[in-house]
Amino acid sequence: MKKLLILLLALVVLVSAVACGTTQKDDTNETEPPAQEGTPTGEVNDTTPGETGAVDTGAPETPETEAPVIPPFDYAGNDLTPYIQLGQYMGLEVKIDFTPITDDEFDAEIKAILESYAYTPFIKEDRAAVEGDIISANFSGSINGETIDNTTATDVEISISANSGYIPGFVEGYIGHKVGEVFDFDVKFPDDYHNADLAGVTVTFTGSINGIYDGTEAVAPSLEEFVTDFTDYETVDEFLEDYRGYINDEKFLEAMSAVYDELWQMVLDNATVLDYPENELERVYQLHVATYKARAQQYGVDYETFLAEYVNATPDSLYDSARSYIKEDLVLNQLIKVLEIEITEEAYLEGCQRYADQFGITLAEFNQYYDRETVEMSLLYEEVLAVIAENAEMTE
């Protein structure tokens, strides 16, 4: 077999075993604005038209759990040989299941990209908007010349029709106006409008029309148009070459991620638990219970119902999960000791920045989500797996 030295290639694994000993510092504290029933996107109301809500940072979410009363076992500070016996972890045999993208698959990828940039052409002739048109519009509301918060929008698609979803009289204000024209029109909000500050109030809107759709189906740009209008590439060939390389890189990373998962599972399967640290099994089990009780409360059901219907679990299966978590902790920490792996301060800081970049958040945000112990254990896991991968027999 051909032995390949495979780098981790920015593999990010926050090993599940780490979660048993440490947790995120805080929840992401995401909140969502109150839903407005029957309010289509773009309706004139007291929230900014368009999609709003909590920002998805990409960081994994951990539910709030009750603090366990049992102190955690000190894996790093204790001799683990009474608890775990490592099996084979060097020279493991594994196959890399990687196949470069085919021409047909690549053509389908390009087609999908172009279709995602499809657009509806505007009417070419110079005419005013009429009932039945679909327009791209801007608007801003004011009272006595003072702009009202959250009543301003640009490039909003509006259907000038009775079932537009906007308050009566709003879409009609665009009728008779042409593209590029700026105009004012008054609209009285309904007396029963959900925002009491605007209920029964007459608001002056300043509007303009960016374009009038011609009513045809969306048209995908040609490959030449896409490269010219939406990329920085000079030629189509340059874009195609780079994009094919990008896809193959992603496919290879997926293949290697599967390899690392397989290697780690082999290491776990080859290890034998001799005993569980005193009270650790109960501690981890109680963490599971606290987590699922918190989830049950979020879903508005009792704990037993949530466990049976949402998780398909039982108290016995939760103990089995706890045993699996502890085994991973034992194996990982024993390998750290045997391989004498340490994380330097420089490596820790670089790891934090790398994780933050891959989650799409700032370093400060990342440091709020995760404490040092959790990050260090993740980095130690990567280093352990790197050694295992470097000494594995890999074939493509």
mmCIF file of N, CA, C and O in Angstrom, residues 152-215:
data_model
loop_
_atom_site.group_PDB
_atom_site.id
_atom_site.type_symbol
_atom_site.label_atom_id
_atom_site.label_comp_id
_atom_site.label_asym_id
_atom_site.label_seq_id
_atom_site.Cartn_x
_atom_site.Cartn_y
_atom_site.Cartn_z
ATOM 1 N N THR A 152 -38.216 52.901 5.521
ATOM 2 C CA THR A 152 -37.396 53.212 4.360
ATOM 3 C C THR A 152 -36.864 51.920 3.751
ATOM 4 O O THR A 152 -36.454 51.011 4.474
ATOM 5 N N ALA A 153 -36.910 51.840 2.422
ATOM 6 C CA ALA A 153 -36.407 50.653 1.733
ATOM 7 C C ALA A 153 -35.965 51.028 0.328
ATOM 8 O O ALA A 153 -36.429 52.025 -0.237
ATOM 9 N N THR A 154 -35.044 50.217 -0.211
ATOM 10 C CA THR A 154 -34.586 50.414 -1.585
ATOM 11 C C THR A 154 -34.633 49.091 -2.324
ATOM 12 O O THR A 154 -34.463 48.017 -1.728
ATOM 13 N N ASP A 155 -34.878 49.182 -3.622
ATOM 14 C CA ASP A 155 -34.911 48.002 -4.503
ATOM 15 C C ASP A 155 -35.872 46.936 -3.996
ATOM 16 O O ASP A 155 -35.554 45.737 -3.988
ATOM 17 N N VAL A 156 -37.045 47.354 -3.572
ATOM 18 C CA VAL A 156 -38.069 46.416 -3.111
ATOM 19 C C VAL A 156 -38.979 46.064 -4.282
ATOM 20 O O VAL A 156 -39.425 46.942 -5.016
ATOM 21 N N GLU A 157 -39.234 44.782 -4.455
ATOM 22 C CA GLU A 157 -40.142 44.359 -5.524
ATOM 23 C C GLU A 157 -41.587 44.522 -5.059
ATOM 24 O O GLU A 157 -41.980 43.977 -4.028
ATOM 25 N N ILE A 158 -42.351 45.269 -5.802
ATOM 26 C CA ILE A 158 -43.735 45.580 -5.429
ATOM 27 C C ILE A 158 -44.670 45.207 -6.567
ATOM 28 O O ILE A 158 -44.418 45.537 -7.727
ATOM 29 N N SER A 159 -45.755 44.549 -6.221
ATOM 30 C CA SER A 159 -46.796 44.246 -7.196
ATOM 31 C C SER A 159 -47.917 45.273 -7.033
ATOM 32 O O SER A 159 -48.498 45.407 -5.952
ATOM 33 N N ILE A 160 -48.186 46.016 -8.103
ATOM 34 C CA ILE A 160 -49.248 47.027 -8.027
ATOM 35 C C ILE A 160 -50.571 46.324 -8.272
ATOM 36 O O ILE A 160 -51.086 46.245 -9.398
ATOM 37 N N SER A 161 -51.119 45.773 -7.210
ATOM 38 C CA SER A 161 -52.362 45.005 -7.304
ATOM 39 C C SER A 161 -53.077 45.039 -5.969
ATOM 40 O O SER A 161 -52.498 45.419 -4.945
ATOM 41 N N ALA A 162 -54.341 44.628 -5.979
ATOM 42 C CA ALA A 162 -55.160 44.680 -4.771
ATOM 43 C C ALA A 162 -54.645 43.730 -3.696
ATOM 44 O O ALA A 162 -54.837 43.973 -2.507
ATOM 45 N N ASN A 163 -54.011 42.641 -4.110
ATOM 46 C CA ASN A 163 -53.497 41.664 -3.133
ATOM 47 C C ASN A 163 -51.998 41.796 -2.942
ATOM 48 O O ASN A 163 -51.283 40.820 -2.758
ATOM 49 N N SER A 164 -51.514 43.018 -2.977
ATOM 50 C CA SER A 164 -50.073 43.261 -2.873
ATOM 51 C C SER A 164 -49.524 42.944 -1.490
ATOM 52 O O SER A 164 -48.336 42.695 -1.329
ATOM 53 N N GLY A 165 -50.365 42.965 -0.455
ATOM 54 C CA GLY A 165 -49.917 42.756 0.908
ATOM 55 C C GLY A 165 -49.568 44.039 1.633
ATOM 56 O O GLY A 165 -49.277 44.025 2.819
ATOM 57 N N TYR A 166 -49.584 45.164 0.926
ATOM 58 C CA TYR A 166 -49.283 46.455 1.541
ATOM 59 C C TYR A 166 -50.579 47.108 2.009
ATOM 60 O O TYR A 166 -51.674 46.721 1.604
ATOM 61 N N ILE A 167 -50.430 48.101 2.875
ATOM 62 C CA ILE A 167 -51.609 48.778 3.384
ATOM 63 C C ILE A 167 -52.325 49.488 2.237
ATOM 64 O O ILE A 167 -51.693 49.906 1.259
ATOM 65 N N PRO A 168 -53.653 49.625 2.320
ATOM 66 C CA PRO A 168 -54.426 50.246 1.234
ATOM 67 C C PRO A 168 -53.903 51.638 0.888
ATOM 68 O O PRO A 168 -53.609 52.444 1.761
ATOM 69 N N GLY A 169 -53.755 51.874 -0.405
ATOM 70 C CA GLY A 169 -53.331 53.180 -0.885
ATOM 71 C C GLY A 169 -51.845 53.306 -1.114
ATOM 72 O O GLY A 169 -51.396 54.267 -1.748
ATOM 73 N N PHE A 170 -51.060 52.333 -0.643
ATOM 74 C CA PHE A 170 -49.610 52.463 -0.780
ATOM 75 C C PHE A 170 -49.145 52.164 -2.200
ATOM 76 O O PHE A 170 -48.517 53.008 -2.850
ATOM 77 N N VAL A 171 -49.438 50.967 -2.704
ATOM 78 C CA VAL A 171 -48.932 50.619 -4.037
ATOM 79 C C VAL A 171 -49.548 51.501 -5.113
ATOM 80 O O VAL A 171 -48.935 51.772 -6.150
ATOM 81 N N GLU A 172 -50.780 51.985 -4.862
ATOM 82 C CA GLU A 172 -51.432 52.850 -5.847
ATOM 83 C C GLU A 172 -50.670 54.163 -6.041
ATOM 84 O O GLU A 172 -50.822 54.826 -7.073
ATOM 85 N N GLY A 173 -49.858 54.537 -5.042
ATOM 86 C CA GLY A 173 -49.100 55.779 -5.133
ATOM 87 C C GLY A 173 -48.065 55.774 -6.239
ATOM 88 O O GLY A 173 -47.569 56.841 -6.634
ATOM 89 N N TYR A 174 -47.731 54.585 -6.753
ATOM 90 C CA TYR A 174 -46.731 54.488 -7.819
ATOM 91 C C TYR A 174 -47.341 54.568 -9.224
ATOM 92 O O TYR A 174 -46.612 54.744 -10.201
ATOM 93 N N ILE A 175 -48.650 54.423 -9.299
ATOM 94 C CA ILE A 175 -49.304 54.450 -10.605
ATOM 95 C C ILE A 175 -49.140 55.829 -11.256
ATOM 96 O O ILE A 175 -49.300 56.864 -10.605
ATOM 97 N N GLY A 176 -48.795 55.825 -12.537
ATOM 98 C CA GLY A 176 -48.651 57.068 -13.290
ATOM 99 C C GLY A 176 -47.264 57.665 -13.261
ATOM 100 O O GLY A 176 -47.022 58.700 -13.885
ATOM 101 N N HIS A 177 -46.330 57.015 -12.565
ATOM 102 C CA HIS A 177 -44.965 57.541 -12.475
ATOM 103 C C HIS A 177 -44.001 56.660 -13.267
ATOM 104 O O HIS A 177 -44.184 55.451 -13.380
ATOM 105 N N LYS A 178 -42.932 57.290 -13.783
ATOM 106 C CA LYS A 178 -41.978 56.608 -14.637
ATOM 107 C C LYS A 178 -40.691 56.280 -13.885
ATOM 108 O O LYS A 178 -40.443 56.793 -12.780
ATOM 109 N N VAL A 179 -39.871 55.468 -14.519
ATOM 110 C CA VAL A 179 -38.578 55.096 -13.953
ATOM 111 C C VAL A 179 -37.703 56.340 -13.785
ATOM 112 O O VAL A 179 -37.606 57.172 -14.691
ATOM 113 N N GLY A 180 -37.096 56.477 -12.583
ATOM 114 C CA GLY A 180 -36.216 57.599 -12.312
ATOM 115 C C GLY A 180 -36.907 58.813 -11.732
ATOM 116 O O GLY A 180 -36.255 59.719 -11.211
ATOM 117 N N GLU A 181 -38.228 58.839 -11.784
ATOM 118 C CA GLU A 181 -38.989 59.983 -11.264
ATOM 119 C C GLU A 181 -39.102 59.869 -9.745
ATOM 120 O O GLU A 181 -39.338 58.804 -9.196
ATOM 121 N N VAL A 182 -38.938 60.991 -9.041
ATOM 122 C CA VAL A 182 -39.090 61.029 -7.587
ATOM 123 C C VAL A 182 -40.378 61.769 -7.267
ATOM 124 O O VAL A 182 -40.611 62.872 -7.771
ATOM 125 N N PHE A 183 -41.206 61.207 -6.411
ATOM 126 C CA PHE A 183 -42.530 61.777 -6.171
ATOM 127 C C PHE A 183 -42.968 61.490 -4.733
ATOM 128 O O PHE A 183 -42.439 60.606 -4.060
ATOM 129 N N ASP A 184 -43.947 62.271 -4.252
ATOM 130 C CA ASP A 184 -44.511 62.106 -2.915
ATOM 131 C C ASP A 184 -45.971 61.688 -3.014
ATOM 132 O O ASP A 184 -46.689 62.076 -3.948
ATOM 133 N N PHE A 185 -46.412 60.902 -2.038
ATOM 134 C CA PHE A 185 -47.823 60.540 -1.946
ATOM 135 C C PHE A 185 -48.151 60.240 -0.485
ATOM 136 O O PHE A 185 -47.297 59.788 0.276
ATOM 137 N N ASP A 186 -49.386 60.542 -0.103
ATOM 138 C CA ASP A 186 -49.830 60.356 1.282
ATOM 139 C C ASP A 186 -50.606 59.055 1.430
ATOM 140 O O ASP A 186 -51.395 58.674 0.549
ATOM 141 N N VAL A 187 -50.384 58.381 2.544
ATOM 142 C CA VAL A 187 -51.092 57.140 2.856
ATOM 143 C C VAL A 187 -51.522 57.184 4.314
ATOM 144 O O VAL A 187 -50.702 57.468 5.199
ATOM 145 N N LYS A 188 -52.797 56.905 4.560
ATOM 146 C CA LYS A 188 -53.291 56.842 5.929
ATOM 147 C C LYS A 188 -53.244 55.392 6.404
ATOM 148 O O LYS A 188 -53.816 54.497 5.782
ATOM 149 N N PHE A 189 -52.556 55.171 7.516
ATOM 150 C CA PHE A 189 -52.473 53.825 8.075
ATOM 151 C C PHE A 189 -53.811 53.427 8.698
ATOM 152 O O PHE A 189 -54.527 54.284 9.235
ATOM 153 N N PRO A 190 -54.172 52.164 8.640
ATOM 154 C CA PRO A 190 -55.444 51.703 9.222
ATOM 155 C C PRO A 190 -55.518 52.017 10.711
ATOM 156 O O PRO A 190 -54.500 52.053 11.405
ATOM 157 N N ASP A 191 -56.725 52.251 11.184
ATOM 158 C CA ASP A 191 -56.922 52.566 12.605
ATOM 159 C C ASP A 191 -56.494 51.413 13.509
ATOM 160 O O ASP A 191 -56.110 51.634 14.669
ATOM 161 N N ASP A 192 -56.579 50.185 12.996
ATOM 162 C CA ASP A 192 -56.223 49.017 13.814
ATOM 163 C C ASP A 192 -54.829 48.499 13.480
ATOM 164 O O ASP A 192 -54.511 47.328 13.724
ATOM 165 N N TYR A 193 -53.958 49.372 12.939
ATOM 166 C CA TYR A 193 -52.608 48.944 12.562
ATOM 167 C C TYR A 193 -51.867 48.470 13.798
ATOM 168 O O TYR A 193 -52.040 49.005 14.901
ATOM 169 N N HIS A 194 -51.033 47.424 13.646
ATOM 170 C CA HIS A 194 -50.411 46.787 14.805
ATOM 171 C C HIS A 194 -49.456 47.704 15.552
ATOM 172 O O HIS A 194 -49.192 47.508 16.730
ATOM 173 N N ASN A 195 -48.884 48.703 14.869
ATOM 174 C CA ASN A 195 -48.022 49.669 15.543
ATOM 175 C C ASN A 195 -48.891 50.854 15.966
ATOM 176 O O ASN A 195 -49.351 51.640 15.143
ATOM 177 N N ALA A 196 -49.120 50.981 17.268
ATOM 178 C CA ALA A 196 -50.027 52.011 17.775
ATOM 179 C C ALA A 196 -49.579 53.418 17.402
ATOM 180 O O ALA A 196 -50.399 54.322 17.237
ATOM 181 N N ASP A 197 -48.267 53.628 17.233
ATOM 182 C CA ASP A 197 -47.749 54.953 16.888
ATOM 183 C C ASP A 197 -48.159 55.381 15.482
ATOM 184 O O ASP A 197 -48.182 56.576 15.170
ATOM 185 N N LEU A 198 -48.463 54.408 14.616
ATOM 186 C CA LEU A 198 -48.844 54.719 13.237
ATOM 187 C C LEU A 198 -50.323 54.503 12.960
ATOM 188 O O LEU A 198 -50.823 54.911 11.899
ATOM 189 N N ALA A 199 -51.022 53.863 13.870
ATOM 190 C CA ALA A 199 -52.439 53.580 13.655
ATOM 191 C C ALA A 199 -53.226 54.867 13.426
ATOM 192 O O ALA A 199 -53.188 55.791 14.250
ATOM 193 N N GLY A 200 -53.937 54.955 12.294
ATOM 194 C CA GLY A 200 -54.770 56.105 11.965
ATOM 195 C C GLY A 200 -53.994 57.337 11.551
ATOM 196 O O GLY A 200 -54.584 58.394 11.336
ATOM 197 N N VAL A 201 -52.657 57.232 11.394
ATOM 198 C CA VAL A 201 -51.813 58.383 11.076
ATOM 199 C C VAL A 201 -51.579 58.459 9.561
ATOM 200 O O VAL A 201 -51.417 57.433 8.893
ATOM 201 N N THR A 202 -51.580 59.681 9.028
ATOM 202 C CA THR A 202 -51.271 59.882 7.613
ATOM 203 C C THR A 202 -49.772 60.128 7.461
ATOM 204 O O THR A 202 -49.208 61.009 8.097
ATOM 205 N N VAL A 203 -49.140 59.311 6.621
ATOM 206 C CA VAL A 203 -47.698 59.374 6.396
ATOM 207 C C VAL A 203 -47.428 59.773 4.960
ATOM 208 O O VAL A 203 -48.089 59.302 4.035
ATOM 209 N N THR A 204 -46.482 60.678 4.767
ATOM 210 C CA THR A 204 -46.057 61.069 3.424
ATOM 211 C C THR A 204 -44.887 60.198 2.996
ATOM 212 O O THR A 204 -43.880 60.129 3.704
ATOM 213 N N PHE A 205 -45.049 59.521 1.876
ATOM 214 C CA PHE A 205 -43.980 58.678 1.343
ATOM 215 C C PHE A 205 -43.336 59.356 0.144
ATOM 216 O O PHE A 205 -44.022 59.909 -0.716
ATOM 217 N N THR A 206 -42.022 59.349 0.130
ATOM 218 C CA THR A 206 -41.267 59.771 -1.047
ATOM 219 C C THR A 206 -40.832 58.503 -1.765
ATOM 220 O O THR A 206 -40.146 57.657 -1.187
ATOM 221 N N GLY A 207 -41.283 58.344 -3.013
ATOM 222 C CA GLY A 207 -41.015 57.114 -3.740
ATOM 223 C C GLY A 207 -40.321 57.360 -5.060
ATOM 224 O O GLY A 207 -40.273 58.481 -5.565
ATOM 225 N N SER A 208 -39.760 56.296 -5.602
ATOM 226 C CA SER A 208 -39.178 56.318 -6.940
ATOM 227 C C SER A 208 -39.182 54.903 -7.485
ATOM 228 O O SER A 208 -39.259 53.932 -6.719
ATOM 229 N N ILE A 209 -39.127 54.789 -8.790
ATOM 230 C CA ILE A 209 -39.176 53.490 -9.460
ATOM 231 C C ILE A 209 -37.839 53.235 -10.147
ATOM 232 O O ILE A 209 -37.382 54.052 -10.949
ATOM 233 N N ASN A 210 -37.220 52.102 -9.830
ATOM 234 C CA ASN A 210 -35.951 51.733 -10.461
ATOM 235 C C ASN A 210 -36.167 51.029 -11.794
ATOM 236 O O ASN A 210 -35.342 51.139 -12.699
ATOM 237 N N GLY A 211 -37.253 50.285 -11.901
ATOM 238 C CA GLY A 211 -37.537 49.555 -13.127
ATOM 239 C C GLY A 211 -38.902 48.913 -13.066
ATOM 240 O O GLY A 211 -39.455 48.688 -11.986
ATOM 241 N N ILE A 212 -39.450 48.651 -14.218
ATOM 242 C CA ILE A 212 -40.749 47.979 -14.328
ATOM 243 C C ILE A 212 -40.498 46.638 -15.017
ATOM 244 O O ILE A 212 -39.929 46.584 -16.106
ATOM 245 N N TYR A 213 -40.904 45.553 -14.375
ATOM 246 C CA TYR A 213 -40.692 44.233 -14.955
ATOM 247 C C TYR A 213 -41.638 44.021 -16.129
ATOM 248 O O TYR A 213 -42.777 44.509 -16.138
ATOM 249 N N ASP A 214 -41.183 43.238 -17.093
ATOM 250 C CA ASP A 214 -42.019 43.020 -18.269
ATOM 251 C C ASP A 214 -42.929 41.808 -18.136
ATOM 252 O O ASP A 214 -43.655 41.464 -19.062
ATOM 253 N N GLY A 215 -42.865 41.131 -16.993
ATOM 254 C CA GLY A 215 -43.790 40.035 -16.755
ATOM 255 C C GLY A 215 -43.327 38.691 -17.266
ATOM 256 O O GLY A 215 -43.999 37.681 -17.069
#
